[in-house]
């Protein structure tokens, strides 16, 4: 499937998948704190590097870490130039009081939500996808 840019198409095919296991956001003090290939993602900022890592790996490495999050992968193949997907997803979750940390990658978008709210987040995203046909593919969830 080609990467999609149409918001209605993206939302209708969202297909959110809850990935097993907890993830945490870690602040790395040195590059060698984490074995190669362990991080799901790393983000280099002026203040330091953040790694998104499975909780068990972060605990083994003794890393400073956040509370646990769950990863939801949006199975739809979204284009990096698509407009409105992140806003629609974040809005649907915000309406239920669920924080969302979105990481866009080449093939899919990944949404990290607090572990205790993962089930409700999946429900919210499935409802968002189910609402699309009723609205004719408009920018759903964005006001």
PDB file of C-alpha atoms in Angstrom:
ATOM      1  CA  UNK A   1       0.000   0.000   0.000  1.00  0.00           C
ATOM      2  CA  UNK A   2       1.278   3.442  -0.901  1.00  0.00           C
ATOM      3  CA  UNK A   3       1.626   6.046   1.804  1.00  0.00           C
ATOM      4  CA  UNK A   4      -1.643   7.932   2.164  1.00  0.00           C
ATOM      5  CA  UNK A   5      -2.095  11.702   2.440  1.00  0.00           C
ATOM      6  CA  UNK A   6      -5.902  12.069   2.406  1.00  0.00           C
ATOM      7  CA  UNK A   7      -7.105  12.564   5.977  1.00  0.00           C
ATOM      8  CA  UNK A   8     -10.404  10.744   5.487  1.00  0.00           C
ATOM      9  CA  UNK A   9      -8.614   7.734   4.009  1.00  0.00           C
ATOM     10  CA  UNK A  10      -6.037   7.759   6.799  1.00  0.00           C
ATOM     11  CA  UNK A  11      -8.628   7.902   9.558  1.00  0.00           C
ATOM     12  CA  UNK A  12     -10.874   5.241   8.013  1.00  0.00           C
ATOM     13  CA  UNK A  13      -7.903   2.848   7.822  1.00  0.00           C
ATOM     14  CA  UNK A  14      -6.298   3.865  11.147  1.00  0.00           C
ATOM     15  CA  UNK A  15      -6.272   0.288  12.556  1.00  0.00           C
ATOM     16  CA  UNK A  16      -4.612   1.092  15.916  1.00  0.00           C
ATOM     17  CA  UNK A  17      -2.616  -1.794  17.391  1.00  0.00           C
ATOM     18  CA  UNK A  18      -1.608  -1.911  21.060  1.00  0.00           C
ATOM     19  CA  UNK A  19       1.965  -3.193  21.143  1.00  0.00           C
ATOM     20  CA  UNK A  20       2.710  -5.532  24.085  1.00  0.00           C
ATOM     21  CA  UNK A  21       4.819  -4.237  26.952  1.00  0.00           C
ATOM     22  CA  UNK A  22       5.533  -0.949  28.656  1.00  0.00           C
ATOM     23  CA  UNK A  23       7.814   1.742  27.291  1.00  0.00           C
ATOM     24  CA  UNK A  24       9.510   4.604  29.109  1.00  0.00           C
ATOM     25  CA  UNK A  25      11.157   7.842  28.048  1.00  0.00           C
ATOM     26  CA  UNK A  26      14.742   8.030  29.312  1.00  0.00           C
ATOM     27  CA  UNK A  27      17.259  10.815  29.517  1.00  0.00           C
ATOM     28  CA  UNK A  28      20.657   9.579  28.355  1.00  0.00           C
ATOM     29  CA  UNK A  29      23.713  11.187  29.864  1.00  0.00           C
ATOM     30  CA  UNK A  30      26.156   9.384  27.551  1.00  0.00           C
ATOM     31  CA  UNK A  31      25.654   7.453  24.284  1.00  0.00           C
ATOM     32  CA  UNK A  32      27.040   4.260  25.861  1.00  0.00           C
ATOM     33  CA  UNK A  33      24.380   4.065  28.578  1.00  0.00           C
ATOM     34  CA  UNK A  34      22.148   2.008  26.338  1.00  0.00           C
ATOM     35  CA  UNK A  35      23.242  -1.005  24.282  1.00  0.00           C
ATOM     36  CA  UNK A  36      22.913  -0.537  20.492  1.00  0.00           C
ATOM     37  CA  UNK A  37      19.543  -1.508  19.066  1.00  0.00           C
ATOM     38  CA  UNK A  38      17.649  -1.343  22.373  1.00  0.00           C
ATOM     39  CA  UNK A  39      15.907   2.003  21.871  1.00  0.00           C
ATOM     40  CA  UNK A  40      12.693   2.197  19.880  1.00  0.00           C
ATOM     41  CA  UNK A  41      13.623   5.801  19.101  1.00  0.00           C
ATOM     42  CA  UNK A  42      16.160   8.406  20.125  1.00  0.00           C
ATOM     43  CA  UNK A  43      15.748  12.133  19.879  1.00  0.00           C
ATOM     44  CA  UNK A  44      18.761  14.427  20.157  1.00  0.00           C
ATOM     45  CA  UNK A  45      17.858  17.805  21.648  1.00  0.00           C
ATOM     46  CA  UNK A  46      20.059  20.702  22.679  1.00  0.00           C
ATOM     47  CA  UNK A  47      19.616  19.694  26.334  1.00  0.00           C
ATOM     48  CA  UNK A  48      20.465  16.022  25.785  1.00  0.00           C
ATOM     49  CA  UNK A  49      19.247  12.795  24.220  1.00  0.00           C
ATOM     50  CA  UNK A  50      15.915  11.139  24.958  1.00  0.00           C
ATOM     51  CA  UNK A  51      15.462   7.428  24.277  1.00  0.00           C
ATOM     52  CA  UNK A  52      12.148   5.590  24.118  1.00  0.00           C
ATOM     53  CA  UNK A  53      12.880   2.142  25.488  1.00  0.00           C
ATOM     54  CA  UNK A  54      11.034  -0.909  26.784  1.00  0.00           C
ATOM     55  CA  UNK A  55      10.745  -0.500  30.531  1.00  0.00           C
ATOM     56  CA  UNK A  56      12.618  -3.724  31.341  1.00  0.00           C
ATOM     57  CA  UNK A  57      15.605  -2.611  29.234  1.00  0.00           C
ATOM     58  CA  UNK A  58      15.668   0.804  30.937  1.00  0.00           C
ATOM     59  CA  UNK A  59      15.543  -0.817  34.370  1.00  0.00           C
ATOM     60  CA  UNK A  60      18.412  -3.193  33.477  1.00  0.00           C
ATOM     61  CA  UNK A  61      20.494  -0.227  32.286  1.00  0.00           C
ATOM     62  CA  UNK A  62      19.636   1.808  35.408  1.00  0.00           C
ATOM     63  CA  UNK A  63      18.382   4.747  33.349  1.00  0.00           C
ATOM     64  CA  UNK A  64      16.462   7.723  34.649  1.00  0.00           C
ATOM     65  CA  UNK A  65      12.981   7.159  33.249  1.00  0.00           C
ATOM     66  CA  UNK A  66       9.409   8.365  33.026  1.00  0.00           C
ATOM     67  CA  UNK A  67       6.287   6.615  34.190  1.00  0.00           C
ATOM     68  CA  UNK A  68       5.290   3.689  31.924  1.00  0.00           C
ATOM     69  CA  UNK A  69       3.630   4.278  28.567  1.00  0.00           C
ATOM     70  CA  UNK A  70       2.101   1.895  26.064  1.00  0.00           C
ATOM     71  CA  UNK A  71       2.782   2.149  22.347  1.00  0.00           C
ATOM     72  CA  UNK A  72      -0.078   2.185  19.884  1.00  0.00           C
ATOM     73  CA  UNK A  73       0.989   1.732  16.280  1.00  0.00           C
ATOM     74  CA  UNK A  74      -1.360   3.149  13.675  1.00  0.00           C
ATOM     75  CA  UNK A  75      -1.241   0.425  11.036  1.00  0.00           C
ATOM     76  CA  UNK A  76      -2.328   2.744   8.222  1.00  0.00           C
ATOM     77  CA  UNK A  77       0.642   3.716   6.058  1.00  0.00           C
ATOM     78  CA  UNK A  78       0.743   7.479   6.363  1.00  0.00           C
ATOM     79  CA  UNK A  79       2.816   9.871   4.322  1.00  0.00           C
ATOM     80  CA  UNK A  80       5.178  12.160   6.160  1.00  0.00           C
ATOM     81  CA  UNK A  81       3.446  14.993   4.271  1.00  0.00           C
ATOM     82  CA  UNK A  82      -0.091  14.059   5.351  1.00  0.00           C
ATOM     83  CA  UNK A  83      -1.938  16.927   7.018  1.00  0.00           C
ATOM     84  CA  UNK A  84      -4.158  16.552  10.065  1.00  0.00           C
ATOM     85  CA  UNK A  85      -3.552  12.968  11.205  1.00  0.00           C
ATOM     86  CA  UNK A  86      -1.609  13.879  14.329  1.00  0.00           C
ATOM     87  CA  UNK A  87      -4.122  16.619  15.174  1.00  0.00           C
ATOM     88  CA  UNK A  88      -7.115  14.292  14.746  1.00  0.00           C
ATOM     89  CA  UNK A  89      -5.536  11.546  16.867  1.00  0.00           C
ATOM     90  CA  UNK A  90      -4.409  13.936  19.593  1.00  0.00           C
ATOM     91  CA  UNK A  91      -7.835  15.620  19.660  1.00  0.00           C
ATOM     92  CA  UNK A  92      -9.685  12.299  19.963  1.00  0.00           C
ATOM     93  CA  UNK A  93      -7.472  11.310  22.882  1.00  0.00           C
ATOM     94  CA  UNK A  94      -7.558  14.751  24.520  1.00  0.00           C
ATOM     95  CA  UNK A  95     -11.359  14.649  24.563  1.00  0.00           C
ATOM     96  CA  UNK A  96     -11.023  11.636  26.871  1.00  0.00           C
ATOM     97  CA  UNK A  97      -8.274  13.199  28.965  1.00  0.00           C
ATOM     98  CA  UNK A  98      -5.533  10.980  27.542  1.00  0.00           C
ATOM     99  CA  UNK A  99      -2.086  12.484  26.921  1.00  0.00           C
ATOM    100  CA  UNK A 100      -0.539  11.534  23.579  1.00  0.00           C
ATOM    101  CA  UNK A 101       3.098  11.535  22.568  1.00  0.00           C
ATOM    102  CA  UNK A 102       3.228  10.922  18.822  1.00  0.00           C
ATOM    103  CA  UNK A 103       6.305   9.716  16.969  1.00  0.00           C
ATOM    104  CA  UNK A 104       6.021   9.744  13.185  1.00  0.00           C
ATOM    105  CA  UNK A 105       8.203   7.320  11.269  1.00  0.00           C
ATOM    106  CA  UNK A 106       8.594   6.530   7.582  1.00  0.00           C
ATOM    107  CA  UNK A 107       5.883   3.857   7.477  1.00  0.00           C
ATOM    108  CA  UNK A 108       3.646   4.442  10.500  1.00  0.00           C
ATOM    109  CA  UNK A 109       2.808   6.767  13.337  1.00  0.00           C
ATOM    110  CA  UNK A 110       3.229   5.562  16.918  1.00  0.00           C
ATOM    111  CA  UNK A 111       1.285   7.026  19.829  1.00  0.00           C
ATOM    112  CA  UNK A 112       2.580   6.653  23.371  1.00  0.00           C
ATOM    113  CA  UNK A 113      -0.106   6.925  26.054  1.00  0.00           C
ATOM    114  CA  UNK A 114       0.050   6.401  29.826  1.00  0.00           C
ATOM    115  CA  UNK A 115      -0.038   2.639  30.455  1.00  0.00           C
ATOM    116  CA  UNK A 116      -3.153   2.812  32.621  1.00  0.00           C
ATOM    117  CA  UNK A 117      -5.097   4.577  29.843  1.00  0.00           C
ATOM    118  CA  UNK A 118      -4.074   2.322  26.942  1.00  0.00           C
ATOM    119  CA  UNK A 119      -7.383   0.456  26.681  1.00  0.00           C
ATOM    120  CA  UNK A 120      -9.393   3.653  26.646  1.00  0.00           C
ATOM    121  CA  UNK A 121      -6.997   5.119  24.063  1.00  0.00           C
ATOM    122  CA  UNK A 122      -7.530   2.148  21.746  1.00  0.00           C
ATOM    123  CA  UNK A 123     -11.305   2.581  22.142  1.00  0.00           C
ATOM    124  CA  UNK A 124     -11.027   6.295  21.311  1.00  0.00           C
ATOM    125  CA  UNK A 125      -8.949   5.658  18.185  1.00  0.00           C
ATOM    126  CA  UNK A 126     -11.257   2.903  16.949  1.00  0.00           C
ATOM    127  CA  UNK A 127     -14.225   5.240  17.477  1.00  0.00           C
ATOM    128  CA  UNK A 128     -12.392   7.937  15.500  1.00  0.00           C
ATOM    129  CA  UNK A 129     -11.906   5.526  12.604  1.00  0.00           C
ATOM    130  CA  UNK A 130     -15.523   4.334  12.795  1.00  0.00           C
ATOM    131  CA  UNK A 131     -16.848   7.919  12.600  1.00  0.00           C
ATOM    132  CA  UNK A 132     -15.187   8.717   9.260  1.00  0.00           C
ATOM    133  CA  UNK A 133     -17.795   7.352   6.799  1.00  0.00           C
ATOM    134  CA  UNK A 134     -20.535   9.350   8.542  1.00  0.00           C
ATOM    135  CA  UNK A 135     -18.605  12.557   7.947  1.00  0.00           C
ATOM    136  CA  UNK A 136     -17.642  12.018   4.342  1.00  0.00           C
ATOM    137  CA  UNK A 137     -13.866  12.034   4.832  1.00  0.00           C
ATOM    138  CA  UNK A 138     -13.692  15.574   6.166  1.00  0.00           C
ATOM    139  CA  UNK A 139     -11.054  16.617   8.682  1.00  0.00           C
ATOM    140  CA  UNK A 140     -12.555  14.520  11.471  1.00  0.00           C
ATOM    141  CA  UNK A 141     -11.717  15.450  15.026  1.00  0.00           C
ATOM    142  CA  UNK A 142     -10.108  18.762  14.173  1.00  0.00           C
ATOM    143  CA  UNK A 143     -11.939  21.918  15.127  1.00  0.00           C
TER     144      UNK A 143
END
